[in-house]
Short mmCIF file of N, CA and C in Angstrom, two decimals:
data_model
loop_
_atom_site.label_atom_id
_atom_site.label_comp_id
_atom_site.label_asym_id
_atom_site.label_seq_id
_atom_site.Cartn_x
_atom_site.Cartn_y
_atom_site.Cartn_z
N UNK A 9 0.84 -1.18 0.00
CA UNK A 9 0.00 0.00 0.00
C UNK A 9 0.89 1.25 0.00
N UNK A 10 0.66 2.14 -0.54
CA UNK A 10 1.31 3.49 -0.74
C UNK A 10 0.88 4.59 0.01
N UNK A 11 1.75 5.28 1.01
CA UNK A 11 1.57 6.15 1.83
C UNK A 11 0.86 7.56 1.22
N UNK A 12 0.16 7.82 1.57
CA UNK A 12 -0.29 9.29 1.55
C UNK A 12 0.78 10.26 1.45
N UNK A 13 1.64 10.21 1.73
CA UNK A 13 3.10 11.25 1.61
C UNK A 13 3.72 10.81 0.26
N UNK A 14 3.69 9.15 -0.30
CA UNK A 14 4.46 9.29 -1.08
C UNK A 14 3.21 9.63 -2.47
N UNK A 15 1.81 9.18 -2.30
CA UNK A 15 0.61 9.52 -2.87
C UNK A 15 0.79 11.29 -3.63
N UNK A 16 0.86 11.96 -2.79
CA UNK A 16 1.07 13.25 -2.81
C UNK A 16 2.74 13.44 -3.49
N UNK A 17 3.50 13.06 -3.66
CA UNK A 17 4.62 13.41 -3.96
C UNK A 17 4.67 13.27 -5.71
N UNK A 18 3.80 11.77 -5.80
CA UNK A 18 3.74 11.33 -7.29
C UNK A 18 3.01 12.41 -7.96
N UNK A 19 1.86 12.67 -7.29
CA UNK A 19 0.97 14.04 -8.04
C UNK A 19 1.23 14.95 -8.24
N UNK A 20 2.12 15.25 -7.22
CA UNK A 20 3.08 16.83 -7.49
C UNK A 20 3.44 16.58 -9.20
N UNK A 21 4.82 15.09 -9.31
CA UNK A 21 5.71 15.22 -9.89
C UNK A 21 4.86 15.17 -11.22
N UNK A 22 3.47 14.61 -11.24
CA UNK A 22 3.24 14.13 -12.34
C UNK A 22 2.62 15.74 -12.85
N UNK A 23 2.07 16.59 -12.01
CA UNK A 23 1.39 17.76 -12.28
C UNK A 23 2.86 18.92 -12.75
N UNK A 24 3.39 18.65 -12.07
CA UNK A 24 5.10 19.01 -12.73
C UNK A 24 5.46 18.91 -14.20
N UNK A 25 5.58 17.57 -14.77
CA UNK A 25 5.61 17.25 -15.75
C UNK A 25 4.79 17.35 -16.93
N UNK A 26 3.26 17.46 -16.24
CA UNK A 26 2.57 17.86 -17.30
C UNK A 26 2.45 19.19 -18.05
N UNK A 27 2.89 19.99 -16.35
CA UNK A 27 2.92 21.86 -16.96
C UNK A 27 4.01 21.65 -17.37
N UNK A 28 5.16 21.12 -17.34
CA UNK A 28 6.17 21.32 -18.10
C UNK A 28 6.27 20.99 -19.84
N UNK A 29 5.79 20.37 -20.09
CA UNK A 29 4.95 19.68 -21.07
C UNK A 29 4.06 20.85 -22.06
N UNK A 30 3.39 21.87 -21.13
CA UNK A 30 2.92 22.78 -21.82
C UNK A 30 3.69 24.10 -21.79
N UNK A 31 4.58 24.25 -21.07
CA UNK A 31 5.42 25.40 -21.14
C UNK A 31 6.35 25.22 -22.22
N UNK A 32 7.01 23.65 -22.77
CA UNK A 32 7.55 23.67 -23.67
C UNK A 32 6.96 24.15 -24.72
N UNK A 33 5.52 23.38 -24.73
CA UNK A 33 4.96 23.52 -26.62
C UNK A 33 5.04 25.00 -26.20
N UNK A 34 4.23 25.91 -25.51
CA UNK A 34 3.79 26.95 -25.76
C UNK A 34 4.99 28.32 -25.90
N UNK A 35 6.09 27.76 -24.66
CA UNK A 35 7.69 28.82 -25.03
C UNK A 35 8.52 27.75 -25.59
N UNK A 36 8.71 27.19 -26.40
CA UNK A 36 10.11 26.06 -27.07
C UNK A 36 10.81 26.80 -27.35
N UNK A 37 11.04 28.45 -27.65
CA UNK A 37 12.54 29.08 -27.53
C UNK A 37 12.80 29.30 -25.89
N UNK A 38 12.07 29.06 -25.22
CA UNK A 38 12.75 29.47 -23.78
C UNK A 38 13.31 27.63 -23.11
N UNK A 39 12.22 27.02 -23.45
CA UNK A 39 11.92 25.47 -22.58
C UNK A 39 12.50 24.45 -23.02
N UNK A 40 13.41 23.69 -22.77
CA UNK A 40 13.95 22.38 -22.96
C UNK A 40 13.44 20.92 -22.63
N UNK A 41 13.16 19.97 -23.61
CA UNK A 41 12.60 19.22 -23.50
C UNK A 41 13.54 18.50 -21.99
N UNK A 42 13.35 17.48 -21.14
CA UNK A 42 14.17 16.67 -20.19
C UNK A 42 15.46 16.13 -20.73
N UNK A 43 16.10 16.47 -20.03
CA UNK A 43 17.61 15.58 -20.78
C UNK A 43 17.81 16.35 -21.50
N UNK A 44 17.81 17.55 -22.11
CA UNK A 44 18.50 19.19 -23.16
C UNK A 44 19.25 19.42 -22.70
N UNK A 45 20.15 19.74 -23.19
CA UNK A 45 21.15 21.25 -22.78
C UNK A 45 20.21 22.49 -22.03
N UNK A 46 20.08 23.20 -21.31
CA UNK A 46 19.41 24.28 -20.75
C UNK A 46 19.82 25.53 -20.97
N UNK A 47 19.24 26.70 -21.11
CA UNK A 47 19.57 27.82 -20.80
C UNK A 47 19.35 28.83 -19.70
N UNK A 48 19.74 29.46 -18.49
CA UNK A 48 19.16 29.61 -17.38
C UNK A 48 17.91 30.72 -17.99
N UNK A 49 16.86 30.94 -17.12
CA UNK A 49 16.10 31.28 -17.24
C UNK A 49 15.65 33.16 -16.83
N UNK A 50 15.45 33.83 -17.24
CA UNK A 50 15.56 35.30 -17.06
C UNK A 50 14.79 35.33 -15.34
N UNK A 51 15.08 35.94 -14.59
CA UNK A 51 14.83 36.14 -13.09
C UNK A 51 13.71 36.74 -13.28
N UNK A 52 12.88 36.34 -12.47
CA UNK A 52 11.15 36.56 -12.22
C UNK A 52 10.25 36.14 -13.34
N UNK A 53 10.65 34.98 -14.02
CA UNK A 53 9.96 34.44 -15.43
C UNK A 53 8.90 34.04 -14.77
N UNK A 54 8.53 33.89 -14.07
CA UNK A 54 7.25 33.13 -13.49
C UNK A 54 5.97 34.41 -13.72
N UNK A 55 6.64 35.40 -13.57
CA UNK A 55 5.48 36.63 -14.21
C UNK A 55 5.45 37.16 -15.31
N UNK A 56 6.08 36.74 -15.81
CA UNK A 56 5.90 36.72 -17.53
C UNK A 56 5.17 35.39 -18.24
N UNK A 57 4.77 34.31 -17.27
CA UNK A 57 4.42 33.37 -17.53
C UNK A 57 2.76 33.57 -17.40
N UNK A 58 3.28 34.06 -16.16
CA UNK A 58 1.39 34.22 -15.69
C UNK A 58 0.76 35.48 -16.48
N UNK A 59 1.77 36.24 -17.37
CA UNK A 59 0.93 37.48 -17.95
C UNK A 59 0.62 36.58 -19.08
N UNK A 60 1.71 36.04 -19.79
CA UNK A 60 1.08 35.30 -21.28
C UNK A 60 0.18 33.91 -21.06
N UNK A 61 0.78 33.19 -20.40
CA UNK A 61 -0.69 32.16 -19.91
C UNK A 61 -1.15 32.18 -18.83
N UNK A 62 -2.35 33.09 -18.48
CA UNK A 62 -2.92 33.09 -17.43
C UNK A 62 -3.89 31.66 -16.96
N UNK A 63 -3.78 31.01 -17.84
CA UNK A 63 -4.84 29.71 -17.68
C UNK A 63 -4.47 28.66 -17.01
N UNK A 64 -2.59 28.87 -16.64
CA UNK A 64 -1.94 27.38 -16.23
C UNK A 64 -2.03 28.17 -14.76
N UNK A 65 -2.71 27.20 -13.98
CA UNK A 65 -2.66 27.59 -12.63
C UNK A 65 -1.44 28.10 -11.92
N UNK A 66 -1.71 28.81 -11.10
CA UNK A 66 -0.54 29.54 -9.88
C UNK A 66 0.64 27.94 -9.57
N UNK A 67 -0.26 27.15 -9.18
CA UNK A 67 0.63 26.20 -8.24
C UNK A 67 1.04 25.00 -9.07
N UNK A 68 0.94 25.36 -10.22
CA UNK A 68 1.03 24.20 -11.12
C UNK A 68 2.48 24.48 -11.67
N UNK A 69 2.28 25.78 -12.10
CA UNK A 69 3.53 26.67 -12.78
C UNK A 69 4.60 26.74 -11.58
N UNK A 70 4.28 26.80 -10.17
CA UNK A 70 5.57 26.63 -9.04
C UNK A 70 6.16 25.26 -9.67
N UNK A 71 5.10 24.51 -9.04
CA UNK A 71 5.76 22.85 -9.54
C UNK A 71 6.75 22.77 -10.88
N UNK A 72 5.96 23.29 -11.73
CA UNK A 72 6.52 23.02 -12.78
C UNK A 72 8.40 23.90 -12.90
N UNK A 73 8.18 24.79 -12.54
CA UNK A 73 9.39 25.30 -12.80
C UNK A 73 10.35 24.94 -11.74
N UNK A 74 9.74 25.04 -10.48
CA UNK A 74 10.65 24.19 -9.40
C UNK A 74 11.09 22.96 -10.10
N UNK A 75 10.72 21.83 -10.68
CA UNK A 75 11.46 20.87 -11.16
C UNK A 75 12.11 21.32 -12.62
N UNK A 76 12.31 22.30 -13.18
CA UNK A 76 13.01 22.37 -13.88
C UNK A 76 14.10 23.02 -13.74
N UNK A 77 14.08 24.08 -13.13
CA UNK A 77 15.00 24.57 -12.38
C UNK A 77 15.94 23.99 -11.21
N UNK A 78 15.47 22.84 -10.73
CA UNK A 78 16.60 22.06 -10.12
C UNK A 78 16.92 20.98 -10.65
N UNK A 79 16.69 20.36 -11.65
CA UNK A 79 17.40 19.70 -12.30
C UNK A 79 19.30 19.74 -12.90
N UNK A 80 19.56 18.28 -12.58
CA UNK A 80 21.49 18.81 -12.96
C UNK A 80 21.48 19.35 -14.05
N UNK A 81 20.60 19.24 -15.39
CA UNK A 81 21.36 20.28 -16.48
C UNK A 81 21.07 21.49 -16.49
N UNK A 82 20.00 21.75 -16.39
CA UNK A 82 19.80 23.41 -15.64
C UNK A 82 21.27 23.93 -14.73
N UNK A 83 20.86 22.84 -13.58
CA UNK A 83 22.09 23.85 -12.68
C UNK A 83 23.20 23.68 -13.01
N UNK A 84 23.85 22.78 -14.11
CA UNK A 84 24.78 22.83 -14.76
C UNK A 84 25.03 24.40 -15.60
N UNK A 85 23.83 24.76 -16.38
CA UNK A 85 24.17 25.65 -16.70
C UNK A 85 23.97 27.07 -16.54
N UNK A 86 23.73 26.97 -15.27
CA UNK A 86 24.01 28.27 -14.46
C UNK A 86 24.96 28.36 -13.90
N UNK A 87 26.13 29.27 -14.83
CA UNK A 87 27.25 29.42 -14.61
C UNK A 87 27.28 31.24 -14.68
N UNK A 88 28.76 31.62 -13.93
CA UNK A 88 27.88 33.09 -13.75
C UNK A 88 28.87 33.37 -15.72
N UNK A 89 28.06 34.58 -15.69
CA UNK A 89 28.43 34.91 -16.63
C UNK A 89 27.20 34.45 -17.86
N UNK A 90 26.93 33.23 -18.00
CA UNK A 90 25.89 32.94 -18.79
C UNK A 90 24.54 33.92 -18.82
N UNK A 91 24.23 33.75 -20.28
CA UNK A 91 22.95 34.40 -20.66
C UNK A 91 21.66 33.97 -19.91
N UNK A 92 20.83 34.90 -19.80
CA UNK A 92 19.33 34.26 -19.47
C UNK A 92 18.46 33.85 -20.43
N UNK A 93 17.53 33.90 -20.95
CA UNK A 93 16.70 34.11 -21.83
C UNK A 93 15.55 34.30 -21.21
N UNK A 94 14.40 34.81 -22.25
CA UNK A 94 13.16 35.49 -21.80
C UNK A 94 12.15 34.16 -22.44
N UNK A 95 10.58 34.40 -22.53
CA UNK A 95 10.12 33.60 -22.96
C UNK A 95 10.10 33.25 -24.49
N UNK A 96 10.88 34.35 -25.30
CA UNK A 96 11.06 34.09 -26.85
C UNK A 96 12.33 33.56 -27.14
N UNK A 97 13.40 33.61 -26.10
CA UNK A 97 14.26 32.80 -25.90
C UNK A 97 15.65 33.77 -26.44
N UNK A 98 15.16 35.34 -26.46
CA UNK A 98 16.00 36.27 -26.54
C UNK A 98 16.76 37.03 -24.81
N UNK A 99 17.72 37.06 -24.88
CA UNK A 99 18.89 37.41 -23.95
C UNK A 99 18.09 37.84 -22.97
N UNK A 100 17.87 37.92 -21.62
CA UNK A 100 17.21 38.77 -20.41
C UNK A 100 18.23 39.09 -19.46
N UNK A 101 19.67 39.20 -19.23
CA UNK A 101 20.45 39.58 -18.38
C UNK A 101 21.09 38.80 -18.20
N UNK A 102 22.29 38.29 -17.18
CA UNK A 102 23.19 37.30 -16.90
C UNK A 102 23.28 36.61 -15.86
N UNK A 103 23.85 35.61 -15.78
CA UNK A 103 23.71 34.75 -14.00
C UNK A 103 25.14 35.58 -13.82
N UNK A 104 24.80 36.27 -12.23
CA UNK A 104 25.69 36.66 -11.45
C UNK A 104 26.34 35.30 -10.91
N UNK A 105 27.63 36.22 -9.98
CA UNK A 105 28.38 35.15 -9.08
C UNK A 105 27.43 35.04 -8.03
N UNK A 106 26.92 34.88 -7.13
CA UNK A 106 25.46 34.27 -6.37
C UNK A 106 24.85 33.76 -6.54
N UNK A 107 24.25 33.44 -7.96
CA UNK A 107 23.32 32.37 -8.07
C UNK A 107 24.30 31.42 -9.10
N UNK A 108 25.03 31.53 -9.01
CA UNK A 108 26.35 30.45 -9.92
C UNK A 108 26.98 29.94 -8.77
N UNK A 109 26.99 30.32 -7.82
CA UNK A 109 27.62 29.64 -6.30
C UNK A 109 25.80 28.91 -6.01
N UNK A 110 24.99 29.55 -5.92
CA UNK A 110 23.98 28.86 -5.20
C UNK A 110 23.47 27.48 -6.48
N UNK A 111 23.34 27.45 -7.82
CA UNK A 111 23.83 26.61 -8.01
C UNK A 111 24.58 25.41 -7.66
N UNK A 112 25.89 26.15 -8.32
CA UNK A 112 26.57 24.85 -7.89
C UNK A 112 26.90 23.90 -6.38
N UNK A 113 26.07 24.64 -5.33
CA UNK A 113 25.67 24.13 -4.34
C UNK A 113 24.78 22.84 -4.36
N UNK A 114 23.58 23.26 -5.14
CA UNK A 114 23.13 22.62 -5.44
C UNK A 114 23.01 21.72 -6.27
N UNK A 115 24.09 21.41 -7.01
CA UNK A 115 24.63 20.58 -8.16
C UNK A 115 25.51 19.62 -6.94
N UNK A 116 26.42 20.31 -5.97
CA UNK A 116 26.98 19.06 -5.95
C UNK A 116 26.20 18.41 -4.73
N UNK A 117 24.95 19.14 -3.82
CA UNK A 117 24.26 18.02 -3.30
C UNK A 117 23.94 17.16 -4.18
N UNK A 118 22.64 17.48 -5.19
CA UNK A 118 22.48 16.60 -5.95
C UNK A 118 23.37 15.42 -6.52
N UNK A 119 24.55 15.19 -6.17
CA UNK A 119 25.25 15.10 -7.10
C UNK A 119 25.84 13.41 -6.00
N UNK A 120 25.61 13.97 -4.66
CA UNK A 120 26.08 13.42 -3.86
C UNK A 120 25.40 12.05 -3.07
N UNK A 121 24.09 12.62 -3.34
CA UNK A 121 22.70 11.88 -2.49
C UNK A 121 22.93 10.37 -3.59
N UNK A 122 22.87 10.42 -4.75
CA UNK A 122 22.20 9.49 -5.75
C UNK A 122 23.67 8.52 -5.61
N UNK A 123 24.97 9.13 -5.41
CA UNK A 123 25.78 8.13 -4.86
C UNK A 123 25.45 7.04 -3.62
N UNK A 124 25.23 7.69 -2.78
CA UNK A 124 24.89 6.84 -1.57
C UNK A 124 23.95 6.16 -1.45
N UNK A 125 22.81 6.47 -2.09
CA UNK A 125 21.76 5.69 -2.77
C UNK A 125 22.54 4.14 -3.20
N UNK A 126 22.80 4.04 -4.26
CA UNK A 126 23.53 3.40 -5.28
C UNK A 126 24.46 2.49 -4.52
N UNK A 127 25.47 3.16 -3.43
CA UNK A 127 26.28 2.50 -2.57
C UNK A 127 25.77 1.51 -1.43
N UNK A 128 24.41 2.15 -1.04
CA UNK A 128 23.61 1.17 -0.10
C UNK A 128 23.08 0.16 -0.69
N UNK A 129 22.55 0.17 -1.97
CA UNK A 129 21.94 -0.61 -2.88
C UNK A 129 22.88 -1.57 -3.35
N UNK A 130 24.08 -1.61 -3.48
CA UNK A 130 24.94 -2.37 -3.97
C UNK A 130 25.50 -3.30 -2.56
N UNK A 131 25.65 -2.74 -1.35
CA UNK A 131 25.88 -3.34 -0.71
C UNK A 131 25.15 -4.27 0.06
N UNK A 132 23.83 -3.67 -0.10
CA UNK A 132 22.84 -4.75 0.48
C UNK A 132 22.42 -5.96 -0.13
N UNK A 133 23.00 -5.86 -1.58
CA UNK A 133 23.05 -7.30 -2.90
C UNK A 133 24.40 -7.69 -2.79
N UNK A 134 25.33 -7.20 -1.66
CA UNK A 134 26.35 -8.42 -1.65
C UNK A 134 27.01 -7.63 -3.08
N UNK A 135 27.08 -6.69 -3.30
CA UNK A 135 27.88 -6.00 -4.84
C UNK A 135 29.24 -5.87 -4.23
N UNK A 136 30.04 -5.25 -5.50
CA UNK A 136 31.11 -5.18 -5.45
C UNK A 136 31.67 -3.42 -5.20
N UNK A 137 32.75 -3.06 -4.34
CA UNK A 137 32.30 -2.07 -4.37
C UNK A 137 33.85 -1.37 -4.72
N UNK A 138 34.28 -0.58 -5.67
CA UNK A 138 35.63 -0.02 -6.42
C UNK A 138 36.05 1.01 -6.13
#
């Protein structure tokens, strides 16, 4: 049986994926399909989102961009210095050194968890470990 916590977690991700899904078709110069190369995203896009599609709900569009925005190729490529883009997928300003450190903060948690994962998993099958 499946917990109510993890019940709720799947719906998020799946309501995630679906607005993501429509943010691509509708900006594909701003939005990268999963697994793309990324471009970071112009700061406060979320109101440029809600002026041109007002129809995709408030909390749908959090979800949605929260998982795109923490994803490793995203935060891969928020490096400072890099371009933003807007929703036509023309230049909106640059990633400073602050959010290129907060980034890559978050790149190398991410980066770290899915090891130990992997390491417990191998050791509890008696794996080999290098």
């Amino acid at each position: 049986m499946t917990s109510p916590s993890k019940m709720r977690w799947q719906l998020r991700r799946r309501v995630a994926e679906e607005t993501r899904e429509q943010l691509l078709e509708r900006f594909p110069k701003c939005f990268r399909p999963k697994g793309a190369t990324k471009t970071p995203l112009k700061v406060d896009i979320f109101k440029d989102i809600r002026a041109a599609a007002p129809e995709i709900p408030r909390r749908r569009l959090q979800l949605a961009l929260k998982d795109y925005t923490s994803g490793r190729t995203y935060l891969r490529a928020v490096v400072a210095g890099a371009y933003r883009v807007d929703l036509d997928g023309f230049p909106a300003g640059e990633v400073n050194d602050q959010d290129a450190a907060i980034a890559r903060a978050r790149l190398e948690k991410s980066e770290k968890y899915p090891a130990r994962v992997g390491y417990r998993r191998r050791a509890a099958h008696g794996g080999v470990h290098a």
